[in-house]
Coordinates of C-alpha atoms in Angstrom, one line a residue:
Chain A
M11 CA -17.1 34.7 -133.5
N12 CA -15.5 34.0 -137.2
P13 CA -13.9 30.8 -138.3
T14 CA -10.5 31.9 -137.8
E15 CA -11.2 32.6 -133.9
L16 CA -12.6 29.5 -133.6
A17 CA -9.8 27.4 -135.2
T18 CA -7.2 29.5 -133.0
Q19 CA -9.3 28.2 -130.2
A20 CA -9.6 24.3 -131.0
Q21 CA -5.9 24.7 -131.7
G22 CA -5.3 25.7 -128.2
I23 CA -7.7 23.6 -126.8
A24 CA -6.1 20.7 -129.0
D25 CA -2.4 21.8 -127.6
R26 CA -3.6 21.4 -123.9
A27 CA -5.0 18.3 -124.6
A28 CA -2.0 17.0 -125.7
A29 CA 0.0 18.3 -122.9
F30 CA -2.0 16.8 -120.6
A31 CA -1.8 13.2 -122.6
E32 CA 2.1 13.8 -122.5
T33 CA 2.0 14.4 -118.5
A34 CA -0.7 11.1 -118.1
R35 CA 1.7 9.2 -120.0
R36 CA 4.9 10.3 -118.0
M37 CA 2.9 9.6 -114.9
A38 CA 1.9 6.1 -116.0
E39 CA 5.6 5.2 -117.2
A40 CA 6.7 6.7 -113.8
A41 CA 4.1 4.5 -111.8
A42 CA 4.3 0.9 -113.8
P43 CA 7.5 0.1 -112.7
A44 CA 6.4 0.7 -108.9
A45 CA 3.6 -1.2 -109.8
E46 CA 5.6 -4.2 -110.9
A47 CA 8.1 -3.8 -108.0
V48 CA 5.4 -5.2 -105.6
S49 CA 6.9 -8.7 -105.4
P50 CA 4.9 -11.6 -104.5
F51 CA 6.7 -11.8 -101.3
L52 CA 5.8 -8.4 -100.3
Y53 CA 2.0 -9.3 -101.1
L54 CA 2.4 -12.6 -98.8
L55 CA 4.6 -10.6 -96.3
T56 CA 1.0 -8.0 -95.8
I57 CA -1.2 -10.9 -95.6
F58 CA 0.9 -12.5 -93.1
L59 CA 1.3 -9.5 -90.8
L60 CA -2.4 -9.1 -91.3
A61 CA -2.8 -12.7 -89.8
C62 CA -0.7 -12.0 -87.2
F63 CA -2.7 -9.0 -85.8
V64 CA -6.1 -10.9 -86.2
G65 CA -4.7 -14.1 -84.2
Y66 CA -3.4 -11.9 -81.6
H67 CA -6.8 -10.0 -81.1
V68 CA -8.8 -13.6 -81.7
V69 CA -6.5 -15.3 -78.9
W70 CA -6.4 -12.7 -76.7
N71 CA -10.5 -13.1 -76.6
V72 CA -10.3 -17.1 -75.6
T73 CA -11.1 -17.5 -72.4
P74 CA -8.4 -19.4 -70.1
A75 CA -10.6 -22.2 -69.1
L76 CA -10.5 -23.2 -72.5
H77 CA -6.7 -22.8 -73.4
S78 CA -6.6 -26.6 -73.7
P79 CA -9.3 -26.7 -76.1
L80 CA -7.2 -23.7 -77.9
M81 CA -4.0 -25.7 -78.2
G82 CA -5.9 -28.9 -79.4
V83 CA -7.6 -26.5 -82.4
T84 CA -4.5 -24.9 -83.2
N85 CA -2.6 -28.1 -83.3
A86 CA -5.3 -29.5 -85.9
I87 CA -5.3 -26.7 -88.1
S88 CA -1.4 -25.9 -88.4
S89 CA -2.1 -29.6 -90.0
V90 CA -3.4 -27.5 -92.9
I91 CA 0.6 -27.9 -94.2
V92 CA -1.2 -31.2 -95.6
V93 CA -1.9 -29.0 -98.6
G94 CA 1.7 -28.7 -99.4
A95 CA 2.0 -32.6 -98.9
I96 CA -1.0 -33.3 -101.2
L97 CA 0.4 -31.1 -104.0
A98 CA 3.7 -33.1 -103.5
A99 CA 1.9 -36.8 -103.5
G100 CA -0.5 -36.0 -105.9
M101 CA 2.0 -34.5 -109.0
A102 CA 5.9 -34.5 -107.9
E103 CA 7.6 -35.6 -111.2
S104 CA 10.3 -36.9 -108.7
T105 CA 9.5 -40.2 -106.9
A106 CA 11.7 -39.2 -103.8
A107 CA 9.4 -36.0 -103.8
R108 CA 6.0 -38.1 -103.9
V109 CA 7.4 -40.4 -101.1
F110 CA 8.2 -37.2 -98.6
G111 CA 4.3 -36.0 -100.3
F112 CA 3.0 -39.3 -99.0
L113 CA 4.7 -39.5 -95.5
G114 CA 3.7 -35.8 -95.0
V115 CA 0.1 -36.3 -95.7
T116 CA 0.0 -39.5 -93.1
L117 CA 1.4 -37.0 -90.3
A118 CA -0.6 -34.5 -90.7
A119 CA -3.6 -36.5 -91.1
V120 CA -3.1 -37.8 -87.6
N121 CA -2.7 -34.4 -86.3
I122 CA -5.8 -32.9 -88.4
F123 CA -8.3 -35.9 -86.8
G124 CA -6.1 -36.6 -83.6
G125 CA -6.5 -32.7 -83.0
F126 CA -10.0 -32.2 -83.6
M127 CA -11.4 -35.3 -82.1
V128 CA -9.5 -34.3 -79.0
T129 CA -10.8 -30.8 -78.9
R130 CA -14.2 -32.4 -79.2
R131 CA -13.9 -34.8 -76.4
M132 CA -12.7 -31.9 -74.4
L133 CA -15.4 -29.7 -74.9
A134 CA -18.0 -31.7 -74.9
M135 CA -17.0 -32.2 -70.7
F136 CA -17.4 -28.3 -70.6
K137 CA -21.0 -28.0 -69.3
K138 CA -22.8 -25.5 -67.2
K139 CA -24.4 -25.7 -63.3
G140 CA -27.6 -28.0 -63.4
S141 CA -27.2 -29.7 -67.2
Chain B
M25 CA -11.8 -26.8 -110.0
G26 CA -9.6 -23.8 -111.4
V27 CA -6.7 -22.2 -109.5
T28 CA -9.4 -19.1 -108.9
L29 CA -12.2 -21.3 -107.2
S30 CA -9.4 -22.9 -105.0
T31 CA -7.8 -20.0 -103.8
F32 CA -11.6 -18.6 -102.9
A33 CA -12.2 -22.1 -101.2
Y34 CA -8.7 -21.0 -99.4
L35 CA -10.1 -18.0 -98.2
A36 CA -13.3 -19.4 -97.3
A37 CA -11.3 -22.0 -95.2
S38 CA -9.3 -19.4 -93.2
V39 CA -12.3 -17.5 -92.5
L40 CA -13.6 -20.6 -90.6
F41 CA -10.3 -21.3 -89.2
I42 CA -10.8 -17.7 -87.3
L43 CA -14.5 -18.4 -86.4
A44 CA -12.8 -21.8 -85.0
L45 CA -10.7 -20.0 -82.7
R46 CA -13.5 -17.2 -81.9
G47 CA -15.6 -19.8 -80.9
L48 CA -13.2 -20.4 -77.9
S49 CA -14.1 -17.1 -76.3
H50 CA -17.1 -19.0 -74.5
P51 CA -17.8 -22.7 -73.6
E52 CA -21.2 -22.4 -75.4
T53 CA -20.1 -21.3 -78.5
S54 CA -16.9 -23.4 -78.4
R55 CA -18.5 -26.7 -79.8
Q56 CA -19.7 -24.8 -83.3
G57 CA -16.2 -23.3 -83.4
N58 CA -14.8 -26.5 -83.5
T59 CA -16.9 -27.6 -86.1
Y60 CA -16.2 -24.6 -88.7
G61 CA -12.7 -25.7 -88.0
M62 CA -13.2 -29.2 -89.0
I63 CA -15.3 -27.7 -91.9
G64 CA -12.7 -25.5 -93.2
M65 CA -9.9 -28.0 -93.0
G66 CA -12.4 -30.4 -95.0
V67 CA -12.9 -27.6 -97.7
A68 CA -9.0 -27.0 -98.0
I69 CA -8.1 -30.6 -98.2
V70 CA -10.9 -31.1 -100.9
A71 CA -10.1 -27.9 -103.1
T72 CA -6.4 -28.9 -103.4
I73 CA -7.3 -32.5 -104.4
F74 CA -9.5 -31.4 -107.4
K75 CA -7.5 -28.2 -107.8
G76 CA -6.3 -29.9 -110.9
G77 CA -3.0 -31.5 -112.0
I78 CA -3.3 -34.7 -109.6
D79 CA -3.1 -37.8 -111.3
F80 CA -5.0 -41.1 -110.1
G81 CA -1.9 -42.7 -108.7
G82 CA -1.1 -39.7 -106.5
F83 CA -4.8 -39.5 -105.9
M84 CA -4.6 -43.0 -104.4
L85 CA -1.2 -41.9 -102.7
I86 CA -3.1 -39.1 -101.0
V87 CA -6.3 -40.9 -100.0
A88 CA -4.3 -43.8 -98.0
G89 CA -2.3 -41.3 -96.6
L90 CA -5.2 -39.4 -95.2
A91 CA -6.7 -43.0 -94.2
I92 CA -3.9 -44.2 -92.6
G93 CA -3.2 -40.8 -90.6
G94 CA -6.9 -40.2 -89.9
T95 CA -7.4 -43.9 -88.1
I96 CA -4.2 -43.3 -86.1
G97 CA -5.4 -39.9 -85.0
T98 CA -9.0 -41.0 -84.1
V99 CA -8.1 -43.8 -82.3
V100 CA -5.4 -41.9 -80.3
A101 CA -7.6 -39.0 -79.6
Q102 CA -10.5 -41.3 -78.6
R103 CA -8.1 -43.4 -76.0
I104 CA -6.0 -40.7 -74.8
Q105 CA -6.6 -40.1 -70.9
M106 CA -7.2 -36.3 -69.9
T107 CA -4.3 -36.3 -67.7
A108 CA -1.9 -37.4 -70.4
L109 CA -3.1 -34.5 -72.7
P110 CA -0.1 -32.3 -72.5
Q111 CA 2.0 -35.2 -73.8
L112 CA -0.4 -36.0 -76.2
V113 CA -0.3 -32.4 -77.8
A114 CA 3.6 -32.7 -77.3
A115 CA 3.5 -35.4 -79.7
F116 CA 1.2 -33.9 -82.2
H117 CA 3.2 -30.8 -82.4
S118 CA 6.1 -32.9 -83.2
L119 CA 4.3 -34.2 -86.2
V120 CA 3.3 -31.2 -87.6
G121 CA 7.2 -30.1 -87.6
M122 CA 8.0 -33.5 -89.3
A123 CA 5.4 -32.5 -92.0
A124 CA 6.8 -29.5 -92.6
V125 CA 10.1 -31.1 -93.0
F126 CA 8.8 -33.4 -95.5
V127 CA 7.2 -30.8 -97.2
A128 CA 9.9 -28.6 -97.3
A129 CA 12.2 -31.8 -99.0
A130 CA 9.1 -32.6 -101.5
A131 CA 9.4 -29.0 -102.9
F132 CA 13.3 -29.1 -102.9
Y133 CA 13.0 -32.3 -105.2
S134 CA 10.0 -31.2 -107.2
P135 CA 9.8 -27.5 -107.4
E136 CA 7.7 -27.5 -110.5
S137 CA 5.1 -29.0 -108.4
F138 CA 5.0 -25.5 -106.6
G139 CA 5.5 -23.6 -109.2
I140 CA 9.2 -22.0 -107.9
G141 CA 11.6 -22.8 -110.4
I142 CA 12.9 -26.7 -111.7
R143 CA 15.2 -28.8 -109.7
G144 CA 18.7 -27.6 -109.6
N145 CA 17.6 -24.4 -110.4
I146 CA 15.2 -22.6 -107.6
K147 CA 14.6 -19.1 -106.9
T148 CA 16.9 -17.7 -104.4
A149 CA 13.9 -16.3 -102.4
S150 CA 12.3 -19.8 -102.3
L151 CA 15.2 -21.5 -101.3
L152 CA 15.5 -19.2 -98.2
E153 CA 12.1 -19.5 -97.3
M154 CA 12.3 -23.2 -97.6
S155 CA 15.5 -23.5 -95.7
L156 CA 13.5 -21.4 -92.7
G157 CA 10.4 -23.8 -92.8
L158 CA 12.8 -26.6 -92.6
A159 CA 14.5 -25.5 -89.7
I160 CA 11.6 -24.2 -87.7
G161 CA 9.8 -27.5 -88.5
A162 CA 12.8 -29.7 -87.3
I163 CA 13.2 -27.8 -84.4
T164 CA 9.9 -27.9 -83.4
F165 CA 10.0 -32.1 -84.2
S166 CA 12.8 -33.1 -81.8
G167 CA 11.9 -30.3 -79.0
S168 CA 8.6 -31.5 -79.1
V169 CA 9.9 -35.5 -78.8
I170 CA 11.9 -34.1 -75.7
A171 CA 9.1 -32.4 -74.3
F172 CA 6.9 -35.4 -74.9
L173 CA 9.1 -37.8 -73.2
K174 CA 9.5 -35.4 -70.4
L175 CA 5.6 -35.0 -70.0
D176 CA 5.3 -38.7 -70.8
G177 CA 8.2 -39.7 -67.7
R178 CA 9.9 -41.8 -70.0
M179 CA 12.6 -39.3 -69.6
S180 CA 13.6 -37.7 -66.2
G181 CA 11.8 -34.2 -65.9
A182 CA 15.2 -33.0 -64.1
P183 CA 16.8 -30.6 -66.6
I184 CA 19.9 -31.7 -68.0
T185 CA 22.7 -29.2 -67.8
F186 CA 26.1 -29.2 -68.7
E187 CA 29.6 -27.1 -69.2
G188 CA 29.0 -24.4 -71.8
Q189 CA 25.6 -25.8 -73.0
H190 CA 24.7 -22.0 -74.0
K191 CA 27.8 -21.7 -75.8
L192 CA 27.4 -24.8 -77.7
N193 CA 23.7 -23.6 -78.4
L194 CA 24.6 -20.1 -79.2
G195 CA 27.7 -21.7 -82.1
L196 CA 25.0 -24.2 -83.5
G197 CA 22.5 -21.2 -83.9
I198 CA 25.4 -19.2 -86.0
L199 CA 26.4 -22.6 -87.9
L200 CA 22.6 -22.8 -89.0
A201 CA 22.7 -19.2 -89.9
V202 CA 25.8 -19.6 -92.0
L203 CA 24.4 -23.0 -93.8
I204 CA 21.0 -21.2 -94.3
L205 CA 22.7 -18.6 -96.1
L206 CA 25.1 -21.0 -97.8
F207 CA 21.9 -23.2 -99.2
T208 CA 20.0 -20.0 -100.3
L209 CA 23.1 -19.0 -102.4
T210 CA 23.9 -22.3 -103.9
G211 CA 20.9 -24.7 -103.4
W212 CA 23.0 -27.5 -102.9
G213 CA 21.3 -30.6 -102.0
I214 CA 23.9 -31.8 -99.3
L215 CA 23.1 -28.7 -97.4
F216 CA 19.4 -29.0 -97.2
W217 CA 20.1 -32.1 -95.3
L218 CA 22.8 -30.8 -93.2
I219 CA 20.5 -27.8 -92.5
A220 CA 18.0 -30.4 -91.2
I221 CA 20.3 -32.5 -89.0
L222 CA 21.5 -29.6 -87.2
S223 CA 18.2 -28.3 -86.4
F224 CA 17.0 -31.8 -85.3
A225 CA 20.3 -31.6 -82.9
L226 CA 19.4 -27.8 -82.1
G227 CA 15.9 -28.7 -80.8
F228 CA 17.0 -31.4 -78.7
L229 CA 19.4 -29.5 -77.0
L230 CA 17.1 -26.3 -76.5
I231 CA 14.6 -28.6 -74.4
V232 CA 16.9 -31.0 -72.7
P233 CA 18.0 -28.1 -70.0
I234 CA 14.3 -27.1 -69.2
G235 CA 12.7 -28.6 -66.0
G236 CA 9.6 -30.9 -66.1
A237 CA 7.4 -28.5 -64.3
D238 CA 8.2 -25.4 -66.7
M239 CA 6.6 -27.7 -69.7
P240 CA 3.3 -25.5 -69.9
V241 CA 5.9 -22.7 -71.5
V242 CA 7.5 -25.1 -73.4
V243 CA 4.4 -26.6 -74.9
S244 CA 3.3 -23.3 -75.4
M245 CA 6.3 -22.4 -77.3
L246 CA 6.5 -25.3 -79.4
N247 CA 2.8 -24.7 -80.3
S248 CA 3.8 -21.2 -81.6
Y249 CA 6.9 -22.7 -83.4
S250 CA 4.4 -25.4 -85.3
G251 CA 2.9 -22.4 -86.7
W252 CA 5.5 -20.7 -87.5
A253 CA 6.9 -23.6 -89.5
A254 CA 3.7 -23.6 -91.7
A255 CA 3.8 -20.1 -92.3
G256 CA 7.5 -20.6 -93.7
I257 CA 6.3 -23.6 -95.9
G258 CA 3.4 -21.5 -96.8
F259 CA 5.8 -18.7 -98.3
T260 CA 7.8 -21.3 -99.9
I261 CA 5.3 -22.7 -101.8
G262 CA 3.2 -19.0 -102.3
N263 CA 0.1 -20.4 -100.4
L264 CA -1.8 -18.2 -98.9
L265 CA -3.7 -20.2 -96.5
L266 CA -1.0 -21.6 -95.0
I267 CA 0.3 -18.2 -94.1
I268 CA -2.7 -17.0 -92.6
T269 CA -3.3 -20.3 -90.2
G270 CA 0.5 -20.5 -89.8
A271 CA 0.2 -16.9 -88.4
L272 CA -2.8 -17.9 -86.2
V273 CA -1.2 -20.7 -84.8
G274 CA 2.1 -18.8 -84.1
A275 CA 0.3 -15.8 -82.5
S276 CA -1.8 -18.2 -80.4
G277 CA 1.2 -20.1 -79.2
A278 CA 3.1 -16.8 -78.5
I279 CA 0.1 -15.3 -76.4
L280 CA 0.0 -18.7 -74.4
S281 CA 3.5 -19.0 -73.7
Y282 CA 3.3 -15.1 -72.3
I283 CA 0.7 -15.9 -70.1
M284 CA 2.1 -19.3 -68.4
C285 CA 5.7 -17.0 -68.2
K286 CA 3.5 -14.2 -66.3
G287 CA 2.0 -16.9 -64.0
M288 CA 5.7 -17.7 -63.0
N289 CA 6.6 -14.1 -63.0
R290 CA 9.5 -15.0 -64.9
S291 CA 10.6 -14.2 -68.5
I292 CA 10.7 -16.4 -71.5
I293 CA 14.7 -16.0 -71.7
N294 CA 14.9 -17.4 -67.8
V295 CA 12.4 -20.2 -68.8
L296 CA 14.8 -21.6 -71.8
L297 CA 17.9 -21.2 -70.4
G298 CA 16.8 -23.6 -68.2
G299 CA 18.2 -25.7 -65.0
F300 CA 15.3 -24.4 -62.7
G301 CA 13.8 -26.7 -60.1
S302 CA 13.7 -30.6 -60.6
E303 CA 10.9 -32.6 -60.2
G304 CA 9.6 -33.9 -56.1
G305 CA 11.5 -31.6 -54.1
T306 CA 13.4 -32.2 -51.2
A307 CA 12.3 -32.1 -47.5
A308 CA 12.1 -28.6 -45.7
A309 CA 15.6 -28.0 -43.8
G310 CA 14.7 -29.1 -40.3
G311 CA 17.0 -26.6 -38.4
D312 CA 14.8 -23.3 -38.8
T313 CA 13.6 -24.0 -35.1
D314 CA 12.1 -20.3 -35.0
R315 CA 8.8 -21.9 -36.6
P316 CA 5.9 -22.8 -34.9
P317 CA 4.8 -26.3 -35.3
V318 CA 2.5 -27.2 -37.9
K319 CA -1.0 -28.0 -37.3
A320 CA -2.7 -31.4 -38.3
G321 CA -5.9 -32.5 -38.6
S322 CA -7.8 -35.4 -39.7
A323 CA -10.3 -35.9 -42.5
E324 CA -13.0 -36.2 -39.5
D325 CA -12.2 -32.8 -38.4
A326 CA -11.9 -31.5 -42.5
A327 CA -15.5 -33.0 -42.9
Y328 CA -17.3 -31.6 -39.8
M329 CA -15.6 -27.9 -40.2
M330 CA -16.7 -27.9 -43.8
K331 CA -20.3 -29.3 -43.4
N332 CA -20.6 -26.1 -41.2
A333 CA -18.8 -23.4 -43.5
Q334 CA -21.1 -21.2 -45.5
K335 CA -18.3 -20.7 -48.3
I336 CA -15.6 -22.8 -49.4
I337 CA -13.0 -22.4 -52.2
V338 CA -11.1 -25.5 -53.8
V339 CA -7.5 -25.0 -55.0
P340 CA -6.8 -27.7 -57.1
G341 CA -2.9 -28.4 -58.3
Y342 CA -1.2 -30.6 -60.5
G343 CA -1.1 -33.0 -57.4
M344 CA -4.7 -33.8 -57.9
A345 CA -4.3 -35.1 -61.0
V346 CA -1.4 -37.1 -60.4
A347 CA -3.1 -38.9 -57.5
Q348 CA -6.6 -39.1 -60.0
A349 CA -8.1 -37.5 -57.2
Q350 CA -10.8 -35.3 -59.4
Q351 CA -13.7 -37.6 -59.0
V352 CA -13.7 -38.1 -55.3
L353 CA -13.1 -34.2 -55.2
R354 CA -16.6 -33.6 -57.0
E355 CA -18.2 -36.2 -54.6
M356 CA -17.0 -34.4 -51.8
A357 CA -18.3 -30.8 -53.2
D358 CA -21.9 -32.7 -54.2
L359 CA -22.3 -34.1 -50.4
L360 CA -21.3 -30.4 -49.2
K361 CA -23.5 -28.7 -51.8
K362 CA -26.3 -30.8 -50.2
E363 CA -25.5 -29.5 -46.7
G364 CA -26.2 -25.7 -48.4
V365 CA -22.5 -25.2 -48.8
E366 CA -21.3 -22.9 -51.8
I367 CA -18.4 -24.2 -53.6
K368 CA -16.0 -22.6 -56.1
Y369 CA -13.1 -23.5 -57.7
A370 CA -9.6 -21.5 -58.1
I371 CA -7.4 -22.1 -60.7
H372 CA -4.2 -20.5 -61.1
P373 CA -2.6 -19.9 -64.7
V374 CA 0.0 -22.5 -64.1
A375 CA -2.0 -25.1 -62.5
G376 CA -1.3 -28.4 -64.3
R377 CA 0.9 -29.2 -67.0
M378 CA -0.4 -27.3 -69.9
P379 CA -2.4 -23.8 -70.5
G380 CA -5.9 -24.6 -69.1
H381 CA -5.5 -28.1 -68.0
M382 CA -6.7 -28.1 -64.7
N383 CA -9.9 -26.9 -66.3
V384 CA -10.4 -29.5 -68.3
L385 CA -9.7 -32.2 -65.5
L386 CA -12.3 -30.7 -63.6
A387 CA -15.0 -30.8 -66.4
E388 CA -14.3 -34.5 -67.3
A389 CA -15.2 -34.9 -63.5
N390 CA -18.5 -33.1 -64.1
V391 CA -17.7 -30.0 -62.3
P392 CA -19.8 -27.2 -63.9
Y393 CA -17.5 -24.6 -65.5
D394 CA -19.3 -21.9 -64.1
E395 CA -18.4 -22.9 -60.7
V396 CA -14.8 -22.6 -61.9
F397 CA -12.8 -19.4 -61.4
E398 CA -9.7 -17.8 -62.4
L399 CA -7.2 -15.9 -60.1
E400 CA -8.0 -12.6 -60.7
E401 CA -11.7 -12.9 -60.5
I402 CA -11.6 -15.2 -57.2
N403 CA -9.0 -13.6 -55.1
P404 CA -10.9 -10.8 -53.6
E405 CA -13.3 -13.8 -52.7
F406 CA -10.9 -15.6 -50.5
A407 CA -11.7 -13.1 -47.6
D408 CA -15.2 -13.9 -46.9
A409 CA -14.6 -17.9 -47.7
D410 CA -14.9 -20.0 -44.3
V411 CA -12.5 -22.7 -46.0
A412 CA -10.1 -22.6 -48.9
F413 CA -9.2 -26.5 -49.6
V414 CA -5.9 -26.8 -51.0
I415 CA -5.7 -30.2 -52.8
G416 CA -2.4 -31.1 -55.0
A417 CA -1.0 -27.7 -55.3
N418 CA 1.9 -25.5 -53.4
D419 CA 4.0 -23.2 -54.5
V420 CA 1.0 -21.0 -56.0
T421 CA -0.1 -20.7 -52.3
N422 CA 2.7 -19.6 -50.7
P423 CA 2.2 -16.1 -49.4
A424 CA 5.9 -15.5 -49.1
A425 CA 5.7 -14.8 -53.0
K426 CA 3.9 -11.3 -51.8
T427 CA 6.2 -10.5 -48.7
D428 CA 9.8 -12.2 -49.2
K429 CA 11.7 -10.5 -51.7
S430 CA 14.5 -13.3 -50.9
S431 CA 11.9 -16.1 -52.0
A432 CA 12.6 -17.8 -55.6
I433 CA 9.0 -17.4 -56.1
Y434 CA 8.8 -13.8 -55.2
G435 CA 6.4 -11.4 -57.0
M436 CA 4.7 -14.7 -58.5
P437 CA 1.0 -14.2 -58.5
I438 CA -0.5 -16.5 -55.9
L439 CA -3.9 -17.3 -54.4
D440 CA -4.5 -15.5 -51.6
V441 CA -5.3 -18.8 -49.8
E442 CA -4.2 -17.4 -46.2
R443 CA -7.2 -14.8 -45.9
A444 CA -9.9 -17.7 -45.6
K445 CA -10.9 -18.3 -42.2
T446 CA -9.3 -21.8 -42.2
V447 CA -7.1 -23.6 -44.7
F448 CA -6.8 -27.2 -45.1
F449 CA -3.8 -28.3 -46.8
I450 CA -3.7 -31.7 -48.1
K451 CA 0.1 -32.8 -49.0
R452 CA 2.0 -36.0 -48.6
G453 CA 4.8 -34.9 -46.7
M454 CA 6.7 -31.8 -45.5
A455 CA 8.7 -31.9 -48.8
S456 CA 8.8 -28.5 -50.4
G457 CA 7.3 -27.6 -54.0
Y458 CA 8.6 -27.5 -57.4
A459 CA 10.4 -24.2 -57.0
G460 CA 12.6 -25.7 -53.7
V461 CA 10.9 -22.9 -51.4
E462 CA 9.3 -23.8 -48.0
N463 CA 5.4 -23.0 -48.0
E464 CA 5.1 -20.3 -45.0
L465 CA 1.3 -21.1 -45.3
F466 CA 1.8 -24.2 -43.1
F467 CA 3.1 -22.7 -40.6
R468 CA -0.1 -20.0 -40.3
P469 CA -2.3 -20.4 -37.0
N470 CA -5.8 -20.7 -39.3
T471 CA -4.1 -23.7 -41.7
M472 CA -4.5 -27.5 -40.9
M473 CA -2.5 -30.0 -42.7
L474 CA -4.4 -32.8 -43.5
F475 CA -1.3 -35.6 -44.3
G476 CA -1.7 -38.3 -46.8
D477 CA -2.3 -39.2 -50.6
A478 CA -4.9 -36.5 -52.2
K479 CA -7.0 -39.2 -53.3
K480 CA -7.3 -41.3 -49.8
V481 CA -7.4 -38.3 -47.7
T482 CA -10.5 -36.7 -50.1
Q483 CA -12.4 -40.1 -49.7
E484 CA -11.8 -40.4 -45.9
I485 CA -13.6 -37.0 -45.8
V486 CA -16.3 -38.1 -48.2
Q487 CA -16.8 -41.1 -45.8
A488 CA -16.9 -38.5 -43.0
L489 CA -19.7 -36.8 -44.6
Q490 CA -21.8 -39.9 -45.3
R491 CA -22.0 -40.9 -41.7

């Protein structure tokens, strides 16, 4: 194999590589806007829908005898809204927002403590035969 | 604590909440599940407080709110009577709804705290999510307050209906949608509060026409709403934990509503349109002379027959809870068990004033949970039971639901008590049940009526058994 032939072959490979690079670049360009277009809302919506499915399957597995405690627990955990109230009460610029945050924390706290406590009371009563 | 760490903490809390619900698949694992829930909530609160950005004054405000609310919640939860559980849950739902309103308002006045824009210039998507969270929260609040008042007897359980009610509600609903659209486009503060006021009114109007005994559906539905409100706020402030938890709670409430509706063979729309039945019921029409006379028995007769029975199925209903007869009922069961009688309890899905209420009341009276059975499990067993002991239930035992197409309760799943050799039916008088339907069971040859207050009659049976 003489040097000229080798050079031609190398040139060919280089050209093909360049062509690949160009294609890859175009594909990347085409893909990039698509990646940016996934809005935070869609991302949150995905999680929301998946959580609905999880909730659906977990709740159908709850024994009917424990439907009241189920309401107690869901009541308590829905008060996780306290997270939003804490952020408002703790760092808002506006006084109004701080007051709303404080009221939100207080109401949610009634629910959190009340909900878990009353559920615990209920569940403590469920006893097996002979115990 | 950085944002990454707090996000991880939120993920952990979500998983713990799912485990809390999962634990409720069996009484044995349920207590552990409740503990998971508490841990999850603790993790979420601590992670939020120490995420960064909260100043000292704010920290004190948060601690004060948690202390005040926590004390009230704990005291109430410890003092509440188990018969009053439905109204307690309704009251709790109203608080979640109101908290959602407050958080939406806070996000509106201080969007910077949640990274959704600056005051007066909030992102359009966030405005829409905010107004949805606000509206659902406000409807949950006022609806739950009405449910609470009805369940607590501070307001008549009778449905309140008036001319053009559904048209008014529809009109207000459309107006609400228009206001939400305008608010999303303009972000004006006045519209925010108009949405709040209109939603409060709508929640009130939606629950007012629903009768007292339809409250199990309403309470479940409001349970669902409180979840959707939390999810709406989660979308507004971009918080995953709120969205996940809201979805779990929303799904749970929706399933419970479905189960309750199925237990009454009615569609959710039918329940929501309201106006069905009223508390108390009226005395059965006397004109129906074809009926054989009912057989009335004494507590002594019942005691004698039950003592000699092999298997007894007890069918408790809400009337038992009203009469506070669950303790004495369990005493009766204990005495009979000593005589070698097998005792089982049959629970209809809509017994009581909220899903699973009857199970809690029996558990409180120390009835072991493995003696308590659901409708599908127990129905085949009535055929080989010597006695069915109906205490405080009525419509759920009416055989007309299976045969009489003209009956208001036709198609409703019922407990097959009439298949038992003898049926004892405790009842104060001959008044019909909630659905306003006469119970065919009273006139069956194998039925013996025990007239009187549920607690008093059961006490008399206990005394007769002790003799």
